[in-house]
Short mmCIF file of C-alpha atoms in Angstrom, two decimals:
data_model
loop_
_atom_site.label_atom_id
_atom_site.label_comp_id
_atom_site.label_asym_id
_atom_site.label_seq_id
_atom_site.Cartn_x
_atom_site.Cartn_y
_atom_site.Cartn_z
CA UNK E 1 -80.49 18.93 -61.72
CA UNK E 2 -79.85 18.08 -58.08
CA UNK E 3 -82.80 17.06 -55.91
CA UNK E 4 -82.71 18.05 -52.27
CA UNK E 5 -83.54 15.25 -49.88
CA UNK E 6 -83.94 15.81 -46.15
CA UNK E 7 -84.17 13.16 -43.46
CA UNK E 8 -85.72 13.77 -40.07
CA UNK E 9 -85.46 11.17 -37.36
CA UNK E 10 -88.81 10.67 -35.61
CA UNK E 11 -88.85 8.02 -32.90
CA UNK E 12 -87.03 5.04 -34.35
CA UNK E 13 -88.04 5.85 -37.93
CA UNK E 14 -86.18 7.98 -40.43
CA UNK E 15 -88.61 9.98 -42.50
CA UNK E 16 -87.71 11.57 -45.83
CA UNK E 17 -89.09 15.10 -45.99
CA UNK E 18 -89.58 16.74 -49.39
CA UNK E 19 -91.17 20.04 -50.33
CA UNK E 20 -93.24 18.44 -53.13
CA UNK E 21 -91.86 14.94 -53.43
CA UNK E 22 -91.65 12.05 -51.01
CA UNK E 23 -89.79 8.79 -51.28
CA UNK E 24 -91.36 5.66 -49.76
CA UNK E 25 -88.62 3.29 -48.59
CA UNK E 26 -88.96 -0.42 -48.93
CA UNK E 27 -89.17 -1.44 -45.29
CA UNK E 28 -87.53 -4.77 -46.07
CA UNK E 29 -84.32 -3.30 -47.43
CA UNK E 30 -81.31 -1.80 -45.72
CA UNK E 31 -82.89 -0.74 -42.44
CA UNK E 32 -79.51 -0.97 -40.75
CA UNK E 33 -77.87 1.22 -43.36
CA UNK E 34 -80.55 3.86 -43.10
CA UNK E 35 -80.12 4.07 -39.34
CA UNK E 36 -76.34 4.22 -39.53
CA UNK E 37 -76.18 6.81 -42.28
CA UNK E 38 -78.83 9.07 -40.81
CA UNK E 39 -77.37 9.46 -37.33
CA UNK E 40 -76.45 13.06 -37.94
CA UNK E 41 -77.96 16.19 -36.35
CA UNK E 42 -81.29 17.04 -37.90
CA UNK E 43 -79.91 20.20 -39.47
CA UNK E 44 -77.24 18.01 -41.11
CA UNK E 45 -79.69 15.54 -42.61
CA UNK E 46 -79.83 17.53 -45.83
CA UNK E 47 -78.19 15.68 -48.69
CA UNK E 48 -77.95 16.29 -52.43
CA UNK E 49 -78.66 13.28 -54.61
CA UNK E 50 -77.51 13.80 -58.18
CA UNK E 51 -79.49 11.97 -60.86
CA UNK E 52 -76.29 10.98 -62.64
CA UNK E 53 -74.33 9.17 -59.97
CA UNK E 54 -76.52 9.26 -56.89
CA UNK E 55 -73.72 10.75 -54.78
CA UNK E 56 -74.39 12.32 -51.40
CA UNK E 57 -72.82 15.11 -49.42
CA UNK E 58 -70.41 14.24 -46.65
CA UNK E 59 -71.71 13.90 -43.08
CA UNK E 60 -71.91 17.15 -41.15
CA UNK E 61 -72.14 19.31 -44.29
CA UNK E 62 -75.31 21.14 -45.20
CA UNK E 63 -76.13 21.26 -48.91
CA UNK E 64 -72.53 21.26 -50.05
CA UNK E 65 -70.97 19.82 -53.17
CA UNK E 66 -71.85 16.17 -53.86
CA UNK E 67 -69.59 13.63 -52.21
CA UNK E 68 -69.88 9.98 -51.25
CA UNK E 69 -70.51 8.39 -47.88
CA UNK E 70 -67.78 5.73 -47.86
CA UNK E 71 -68.46 4.44 -44.33
CA UNK E 72 -71.78 2.68 -44.99
CA UNK E 73 -71.64 -0.66 -43.19
CA UNK E 74 -75.23 -1.73 -43.66
CA UNK E 75 -76.49 -5.20 -44.37
CA UNK E 76 -76.45 -4.50 -48.10
CA UNK E 77 -72.75 -3.59 -48.12
CA UNK E 78 -71.50 -1.39 -50.94
CA UNK E 79 -74.71 -1.75 -52.88
CA UNK E 80 -76.36 0.87 -50.71
CA UNK E 81 -73.52 3.41 -50.66
CA UNK E 82 -75.65 5.95 -52.55
CA UNK E 83 -78.54 5.36 -50.16
CA UNK E 84 -81.18 7.03 -52.32
CA UNK E 85 -80.31 7.01 -55.99
CA UNK E 86 -83.13 8.52 -57.95
CA UNK E 87 -82.31 6.28 -60.90
CA UNK E 88 -82.47 2.93 -59.13
CA UNK E 89 -85.09 0.86 -57.33
CA UNK E 90 -82.70 -1.00 -55.05
CA UNK E 91 -83.82 0.96 -51.98
CA UNK E 92 -86.84 2.83 -53.32
CA UNK E 93 -90.16 1.14 -53.77
CA UNK E 94 -91.89 4.08 -55.40
CA UNK E 95 -91.63 7.79 -56.05
CA UNK E 96 -94.88 9.47 -55.18
CA UNK E 97 -95.90 12.96 -56.19
CA UNK E 98 -99.41 12.91 -54.78
CA UNK E 99 -100.49 15.71 -52.48
CA UNK E 100 -101.28 13.13 -49.79
CA UNK E 101 -97.68 12.02 -49.58
CA UNK E 102 -96.16 15.48 -49.87
CA UNK E 103 -98.23 16.74 -46.95
CA UNK E 104 -98.04 13.57 -44.88
CA UNK E 105 -97.30 14.23 -41.22
CA UNK E 106 -95.04 12.01 -39.21
CA UNK E 107 -96.54 10.14 -36.31
CA UNK E 108 -95.98 11.80 -32.92
CA UNK E 109 -93.44 10.50 -30.49
CA UNK E 110 -95.27 7.98 -28.28
CA UNK E 111 -93.50 9.42 -25.23
CA UNK E 112 -95.21 12.52 -23.92
CA UNK E 113 -93.44 15.48 -22.33
CA UNK E 114 -93.70 15.68 -18.56
CA UNK E 115 -92.03 17.31 -15.61
CA UNK E 116 -88.22 17.36 -16.05
CA UNK E 117 -87.73 15.56 -12.72
CA UNK E 118 -90.24 12.86 -13.64
CA UNK E 119 -88.61 12.16 -16.99
CA UNK E 120 -85.34 11.13 -15.36
CA UNK E 121 -86.78 9.78 -12.11
CA UNK E 122 -85.64 6.24 -12.94
CA UNK E 123 -81.99 7.26 -13.31
CA UNK E 124 -82.21 9.69 -10.37
CA UNK E 125 -83.83 7.28 -7.92
CA UNK E 126 -80.57 5.66 -6.84
CA UNK E 127 -78.19 8.52 -7.67
CA UNK E 128 -77.28 9.51 -4.11
CA UNK E 129 -76.99 5.92 -2.95
CA UNK E 130 -74.62 5.19 -5.82
CA UNK E 131 -72.53 8.24 -4.93
CA UNK E 132 -72.32 7.12 -1.31
CA UNK E 133 -71.12 3.72 -2.51
CA UNK E 134 -68.38 5.44 -4.54
CA UNK E 135 -67.35 7.30 -1.38
CA UNK E 136 -67.12 4.14 0.72
CA UNK E 137 -64.17 4.22 3.10
CA UNK E 138 -63.03 2.36 6.18
CA UNK E 139 -62.78 5.53 8.25
CA UNK E 140 -66.15 6.26 9.87
CA UNK E 141 -65.51 9.99 10.35
CA UNK E 142 -64.45 10.56 6.73
CA UNK E 143 -67.32 8.39 5.52
CA UNK E 144 -69.90 10.34 7.51
CA UNK E 145 -68.48 13.69 6.47
CA UNK E 146 -68.27 12.82 2.76
CA UNK E 147 -71.81 11.38 2.82
CA UNK E 148 -73.24 14.36 4.71
CA UNK E 149 -74.60 16.35 1.75
CA UNK E 150 -75.58 13.29 -0.30
CA UNK E 151 -78.72 12.73 1.78
CA UNK E 152 -81.22 13.35 -1.02
CA UNK E 153 -82.22 16.74 0.37
CA UNK E 154 -80.47 18.83 -2.30
CA UNK E 155 -82.06 20.07 -5.52
CA UNK E 156 -80.05 17.59 -7.64
CA UNK E 157 -80.34 20.21 -10.36
CA UNK E 158 -77.05 19.45 -12.09
CA UNK E 159 -77.45 15.67 -12.44
CA UNK E 160 -81.00 16.23 -13.68
CA UNK E 161 -79.79 18.60 -16.43
CA UNK E 162 -76.99 16.20 -17.37
CA UNK E 163 -79.38 13.24 -17.62
CA UNK E 164 -81.91 15.19 -19.68
CA UNK E 165 -79.17 16.38 -22.01
CA UNK E 166 -77.88 12.79 -22.28
CA UNK E 167 -81.27 11.51 -23.38
CA UNK E 168 -81.90 14.44 -25.73
CA UNK E 169 -78.54 13.88 -27.45
CA UNK E 170 -79.05 10.10 -27.54
CA UNK E 171 -82.42 10.55 -29.21
CA UNK E 172 -80.95 13.03 -31.66
CA UNK E 173 -78.08 10.68 -32.57
CA UNK E 174 -79.94 7.37 -32.23
CA UNK E 175 -77.47 6.29 -29.54
CA UNK E 176 -79.78 4.56 -27.04
CA UNK E 177 -82.19 1.73 -27.68
CA UNK E 178 -84.25 2.15 -24.48
CA UNK E 179 -84.40 5.94 -24.35
CA UNK E 180 -82.41 6.11 -21.10
CA UNK E 181 -79.02 7.65 -20.48
CA UNK E 182 -76.05 5.41 -21.21
CA UNK E 183 -74.21 4.06 -18.14
CA UNK E 184 -71.24 6.33 -18.87
CA UNK E 185 -73.55 9.35 -19.15
CA UNK E 186 -75.23 8.54 -15.86
CA UNK E 187 -71.76 8.35 -14.36
CA UNK E 188 -71.13 11.91 -15.59
CA UNK E 189 -74.26 13.04 -13.73
CA UNK E 190 -72.86 11.51 -10.53
CA UNK E 191 -69.45 13.09 -11.09
CA UNK E 192 -71.03 16.51 -11.71
CA UNK E 193 -72.89 16.31 -8.39
CA UNK E 194 -69.73 15.18 -6.58
CA UNK E 195 -67.65 18.04 -7.99
CA UNK E 196 -70.40 20.51 -7.11
CA UNK E 197 -70.70 19.18 -3.56
CA UNK E 198 -66.94 19.22 -3.01
CA UNK E 199 -66.93 22.88 -4.07
CA UNK E 200 -69.68 23.61 -1.53
CA UNK E 201 -67.64 22.03 1.27
CA UNK E 202 -64.65 24.20 0.33
CA UNK E 203 -66.82 27.31 -0.13
CA UNK E 204 -68.20 26.95 3.38
CA UNK E 205 -64.66 26.95 4.74
CA UNK E 206 -63.67 30.03 2.73
CA UNK E 207 -66.89 31.85 3.65
CA UNK E 208 -66.84 30.68 7.27
CA UNK E 209 -70.47 29.63 6.82
CA UNK E 210 -72.60 28.13 9.58
CA UNK E 211 -75.43 26.50 7.62
CA UNK E 212 -76.00 24.81 4.28
CA UNK E 213 -79.29 23.38 3.01
CA UNK E 214 -81.01 24.18 6.26
CA UNK E 215 -78.55 22.35 8.52
CA UNK E 216 -75.15 22.92 10.04
CA UNK E 217 -72.40 22.78 7.44
CA UNK E 218 -69.59 20.24 7.58
CA UNK E 219 -66.93 22.76 8.61
CA UNK E 220 -69.12 23.95 11.46
CA UNK E 221 -69.59 20.41 12.76
CA UNK E 222 -66.10 18.99 12.28
CA UNK E 223 -63.79 21.97 11.87
CA UNK E 224 -62.19 23.57 8.84
CA UNK E 225 -59.22 21.22 8.48
CA UNK E 226 -61.32 18.09 8.27
CA UNK E 227 -63.81 19.86 5.99
CA UNK E 228 -61.05 20.79 3.54
CA UNK E 229 -59.81 17.20 3.50
CA UNK E 230 -63.38 15.96 2.99
CA UNK E 231 -63.80 18.21 -0.04
CA UNK E 232 -60.47 16.99 -1.38
CA UNK E 233 -61.55 13.38 -0.85
CA UNK E 234 -64.82 13.86 -2.76
CA UNK E 235 -62.90 15.48 -5.62
CA UNK E 236 -60.39 12.62 -5.64
CA UNK E 237 -63.10 9.97 -5.83
CA UNK E 238 -64.89 11.91 -8.59
CA UNK E 239 -61.62 11.99 -10.56
CA UNK E 240 -61.26 8.21 -10.18
CA UNK E 241 -64.84 7.73 -11.37
CA UNK E 242 -64.10 10.00 -14.32
CA UNK E 243 -60.99 8.04 -15.28
CA UNK E 244 -62.98 4.78 -15.17
CA UNK E 245 -65.13 5.99 -18.08
CA UNK E 246 -62.08 5.61 -20.28
CA UNK E 247 -62.72 8.50 -22.65
CA UNK E 248 -59.81 10.94 -22.95
CA UNK E 249 -61.92 13.79 -24.31
CA UNK E 250 -64.39 13.49 -21.44
CA UNK E 251 -61.57 13.43 -18.88
CA UNK E 252 -60.18 16.67 -20.34
CA UNK E 253 -63.60 18.32 -20.26
CA UNK E 254 -64.34 17.55 -16.62
CA UNK E 255 -60.77 18.37 -15.57
CA UNK E 256 -61.32 21.84 -17.00
CA UNK E 257 -64.25 22.27 -14.60
CA UNK E 258 -61.99 21.81 -11.56
CA UNK E 259 -59.50 24.33 -12.93
CA UNK E 260 -62.32 26.80 -13.58
CA UNK E 261 -63.62 26.39 -10.03
CA UNK E 262 -60.25 27.35 -8.58
CA UNK E 263 -59.73 30.24 -10.99
CA UNK E 264 -63.26 31.48 -10.34
CA UNK E 265 -62.65 31.46 -6.60
CA UNK E 266 -59.52 33.55 -7.08
CA UNK E 267 -61.44 35.97 -9.30
CA UNK E 268 -64.06 36.30 -6.57
CA UNK E 269 -61.36 37.30 -4.08
CA UNK E 270 -60.44 40.29 -6.22
CA UNK E 271 -62.29 43.39 -7.44
CA UNK E 272 -61.78 45.32 -10.66
CA UNK E 273 -60.89 48.96 -10.07
CA UNK E 274 -62.23 49.96 -13.49
CA UNK E 275 -66.00 50.29 -13.09
CA UNK E 276 -66.55 49.47 -16.77
CA UNK E 277 -64.78 46.11 -16.39
CA UNK E 278 -66.61 44.97 -13.27
CA UNK E 279 -69.64 43.43 -14.92
CA UNK E 280 -67.56 41.50 -17.43
CA UNK E 281 -65.40 40.30 -14.53
CA UNK E 282 -68.52 39.25 -12.62
CA UNK E 283 -69.93 37.28 -15.58
CA UNK E 284 -66.60 35.57 -16.25
CA UNK E 285 -66.34 34.62 -12.59
CA UNK E 286 -69.94 33.37 -12.68
CA UNK E 287 -69.15 31.13 -15.62
CA UNK E 288 -66.10 29.63 -13.96
CA UNK E 289 -67.68 29.08 -10.54
CA UNK E 290 -71.14 27.94 -11.63
CA UNK E 291 -71.77 27.55 -15.36
CA UNK E 292 -68.57 25.73 -16.33
CA UNK E 293 -69.68 22.56 -14.54
CA UNK E 294 -73.00 22.46 -16.41
CA UNK E 295 -71.47 23.46 -19.75
CA UNK E 296 -68.66 20.91 -19.74
CA UNK E 297 -70.83 18.13 -18.27
CA UNK E 298 -73.40 18.67 -21.02
CA UNK E 299 -70.67 18.60 -23.67
CA UNK E 300 -69.25 15.42 -22.10
CA UNK E 301 -72.52 13.50 -22.41
CA UNK E 302 -72.92 14.78 -25.98
CA UNK E 303 -69.49 13.31 -26.73
CA UNK E 304 -70.53 10.00 -25.17
CA UNK E 305 -73.70 9.96 -27.30
CA UNK E 306 -71.54 10.00 -30.43
CA UNK E 307 -72.65 13.49 -31.38
CA UNK E 308 -70.70 15.53 -33.90
CA UNK E 309 -68.98 18.82 -33.02
CA UNK E 310 -72.14 20.80 -33.75
CA UNK E 311 -74.21 18.74 -31.30
CA UNK E 312 -71.46 18.98 -28.68
CA UNK E 313 -71.44 22.77 -29.04
CA UNK E 314 -75.24 22.95 -28.70
CA UNK E 315 -75.03 20.98 -25.45
CA UNK E 316 -72.18 23.15 -24.17
CA UNK E 317 -73.93 26.43 -24.98
CA UNK E 318 -77.15 25.27 -23.36
CA UNK E 319 -75.32 24.35 -20.15
CA UNK E 320 -73.33 27.58 -20.17
CA UNK E 321 -76.32 29.87 -20.62
CA UNK E 322 -78.54 27.98 -18.20
CA UNK E 323 -75.74 27.98 -15.61
CA UNK E 324 -75.22 31.74 -15.82
CA UNK E 325 -78.98 32.33 -15.61
CA UNK E 326 -79.15 30.03 -12.57
CA UNK E 327 -76.49 32.07 -10.76
CA UNK E 328 -78.09 35.40 -11.70
CA UNK E 329 -81.34 34.21 -10.12
CA UNK E 330 -79.40 32.97 -7.10
CA UNK E 331 -77.87 36.43 -6.69
CA UNK E 332 -81.34 37.98 -6.90
CA UNK E 333 -82.71 35.62 -4.27
CA UNK E 334 -79.95 36.70 -1.92
CA UNK E 335 -81.84 40.00 -1.70
CA UNK E 336 -85.40 38.73 -2.08
CA UNK E 337 -85.77 35.42 -0.25
CA UNK E 338 -85.75 34.44 3.42
CA UNK E 339 -83.18 32.43 5.34
CA UNK E 340 -85.79 29.75 6.13
CA UNK E 341 -86.64 29.29 2.45
CA UNK E 342 -83.07 29.41 1.15
CA UNK E 343 -81.63 27.15 3.85
CA UNK E 344 -78.71 29.57 4.23
CA UNK E 345 -78.31 33.21 5.35
CA UNK E 346 -79.55 35.90 2.97
CA UNK E 347 -77.49 38.99 2.06
CA UNK E 348 -74.56 36.62 2.50
CA UNK E 349 -72.76 37.93 -0.60
CA UNK E 350 -72.67 41.50 0.70
CA UNK E 351 -71.42 40.33 4.08
CA UNK E 352 -68.65 38.44 2.27
CA UNK E 353 -67.75 41.60 0.35
CA UNK E 354 -69.09 40.38 -2.99
CA UNK E 355 -70.73 42.69 -5.52
CA UNK E 356 -73.20 40.66 -7.58
CA UNK E 357 -75.43 41.73 -10.48
CA UNK E 358 -78.07 43.60 -8.42
CA UNK E 359 -75.41 45.72 -6.70
CA UNK E 360 -73.54 46.37 -9.94
CA UNK E 361 -76.76 47.53 -11.60
CA UNK E 362 -77.60 49.70 -8.57
CA UNK E 363 -74.17 51.34 -8.70
CA UNK E 364 -75.12 52.91 -12.03
CA UNK E 365 -77.67 55.06 -10.21
CA UNK E 366 -75.79 55.32 -6.91
CA UNK E 367 -72.08 55.90 -7.78
CA UNK E 368 -71.21 56.00 -4.09
CA UNK E 369 -71.55 52.21 -4.13
CA UNK E 370 -68.31 52.01 -6.13
CA UNK E 371 -66.22 52.97 -3.12
CA UNK E 372 -68.04 50.34 -1.04
CA UNK E 373 -67.41 47.73 -3.72
CA UNK E 374 -63.69 48.50 -3.70
CA UNK E 375 -63.48 48.14 0.09
CA UNK E 376 -65.71 45.05 -0.12
CA UNK E 377 -68.43 46.53 2.12
CA UNK E 378 -66.07 46.35 5.08
CA UNK E 379 -67.04 49.54 6.89
CA UNK E 380 -69.97 49.75 9.30
CA UNK E 381 -73.24 50.43 7.50
CA UNK E 382 -71.94 49.45 4.03
CA UNK E 383 -74.05 46.30 3.80
CA UNK E 384 -77.24 48.09 4.87
CA UNK E 385 -76.65 51.00 2.46
CA UNK E 386 -76.00 48.63 -0.43
CA UNK E 387 -79.18 46.66 0.30
CA UNK E 388 -81.16 49.87 0.47
CA UNK E 389 -79.73 51.03 -2.87
CA UNK E 390 -80.76 47.75 -4.48
CA UNK E 391 -84.33 48.08 -3.20
CA UNK E 392 -84.58 51.70 -4.40
CA UNK E 393 -83.55 50.90 -7.97
CA UNK E 394 -84.70 48.51 -10.67
CA UNK E 395 -81.55 46.45 -10.28
CA UNK E 396 -83.44 43.26 -9.40
CA UNK E 397 -85.64 43.64 -12.48
CA UNK E 398 -82.54 44.33 -14.58
CA UNK E 399 -80.91 41.19 -13.20
CA UNK E 400 -83.99 39.17 -14.08
CA UNK E 401 -84.05 40.57 -17.62
CA UNK E 402 -80.43 39.54 -18.02
CA UNK E 403 -81.24 36.05 -16.71
CA UNK E 404 -84.13 35.86 -19.18
CA UNK E 405 -81.75 36.71 -22.02
CA UNK E 406 -79.45 33.86 -21.05
CA UNK E 407 -82.44 31.51 -20.80
CA UNK E 408 -83.65 32.51 -24.25
CA UNK E 409 -80.23 31.73 -25.66
CA UNK E 410 -80.28 28.35 -23.91
CA UNK E 411 -83.66 27.62 -25.51
CA UNK E 412 -82.43 28.74 -28.93
CA UNK E 413 -79.48 26.40 -28.66
CA UNK E 414 -81.35 23.30 -27.47
CA UNK E 415 -84.04 23.68 -30.11
CA UNK E 416 -81.43 22.76 -32.71
CA UNK E 417 -81.72 19.16 -31.52
CA UNK E 418 -84.42 16.83 -32.82
CA UNK E 419 -87.78 17.18 -31.01
CA UNK E 420 -88.13 14.90 -28.01
CA UNK E 421 -89.71 15.03 -24.54
CA UNK E 422 -86.25 15.56 -23.07
CA UNK E 423 -85.58 18.51 -25.35
CA UNK E 424 -88.89 20.06 -24.31
CA UNK E 425 -88.07 19.36 -20.66
CA UNK E 426 -84.81 21.26 -21.07
CA UNK E 427 -86.79 24.16 -22.51
CA UNK E 428 -89.23 23.97 -19.57
CA UNK E 429 -86.29 23.94 -17.19
CA UNK E 430 -85.28 27.46 -18.23
CA UNK E 431 -88.60 28.76 -16.88
CA UNK E 432 -88.21 26.79 -13.69
CA UNK E 433 -84.80 28.38 -13.20
CA UNK E 434 -86.23 31.87 -13.70
CA UNK E 435 -89.18 31.30 -11.37
CA UNK E 436 -87.50 29.40 -8.55
CA UNK E 437 -87.83 30.71 -5.01
CA UNK E 438 -84.88 28.93 -3.43
#
C-alpha cells in the first residue's frame, strides 16, 4: 500500500508532513540531495513512496503513478535516488508514530512580514541611480531628458512588485541563499521601470500633456520631437540591458511587453461600435497598456528563480490581475482625486476622448452616453455631462468592486507559493492598490 509523503519547505529546512506519521531525517545524511530534490512548488511536494521499491513520482506531478527521480546529484550519489524508502534506514533515522511528532509544528520563519517597501528597501535604495548609470551618454541634453523621471519621486510600484515576486519565488524554489533578489532579477526590476517610463514619455506626446508627477513633462520642456527620441532611447537601453541577462525566454517575455504597449495604444485610439463589446475591449486594452508589463516581468523573475511552469503561471497571473486592478483604481481616481494630489490633471481621460470603466458602467443607466463615447466626447458639454452621469450613478462603486475581484484573484494566485514575508507583502499590496489616493 502506498504511503503519501509531503514535503514543505520552511526557511532552509525541508519538513516532512504526514497526517499520522512523521519521518525524522538523519541530519548528517544527504542534506544536499534533500535540498535539490525538494525544490519544487509546495503543491508539488507530494510524492508516493511504495514499500516495494521506494520509487517516487516525477517532479511537477501531484500524486501520480510511481516513477523515479533520476536527476538526484546529492553527495550520496545513486544511493539516495529513492530519497525516502520506507524499507531502508540509509536516510531515515526513525519512524515515529507518536502524537507529539504527528502534531509537531514547524518553527516560524525568522523573518517577519513588514511593509512591502521596507522589505525590498535594500534593493530599491540604488535603483534609480543604477538606471541613470545605464542611461549614461555623452550628450548633455539627451542625458538630462532621459534622467528626468528617474529622480526618485515616482511610486516605483513596478520594480517593487518585481523584487517582491523575485524573493517570493526564490524562497519557494530555494534559489537564493541570502533571501535577496538575484542580480538578474534586480535587473528585470530596472528594465520594467525603464519600459514604463519610456511609455510615459511617449504617452505625454500623444496626449499633449503639460504635467507629469507634479512637474512639467519632458515634451512640454523640450518639444515633442526630442521627447519621442528620448522615449526611444530609454527603450533602446532597456533592450540592451535585457539582452545582457542572456536568457532567451526572458528576452521573449519582455519583448512581448513592448509589443503590447503599442497594440494597446492603438486599441485606445479606437472605439467599439457594439456597446456589448466595449467593456471587453476596455479590459483588453488595459491589460496591454498596463498589466502586461507587470505580468510578464513577474513571469520573467519566476523563470530566473528556476521555477517550474506552474510557479511561472502563478507569478504571471498575480501580475496580470494586480495590474488590471491598479488601472481600474487609476481610472476611478481620475474622477475622485484632485490635480494637486495626482500630480496630473484630473478628468484627463474624458478630455482625451477615452471611456474608462466608470463611464462604461454609467452608460448602462444613461444610454445617451453611448453617442458621446462614439464621438469621443468631442462636442461642447460632453465632458461635463459624462462626469455628471458618473457622479449620479454607482459606477465608481461598481468599478471598485471589479478592482476588488481582480485583487482577490491576485491573492488566490500568490497564495499558492510557500509562505514567506514577501508572499504576505504581495497580498498586502493588493489592499494598498485598492486604497491608494494617487
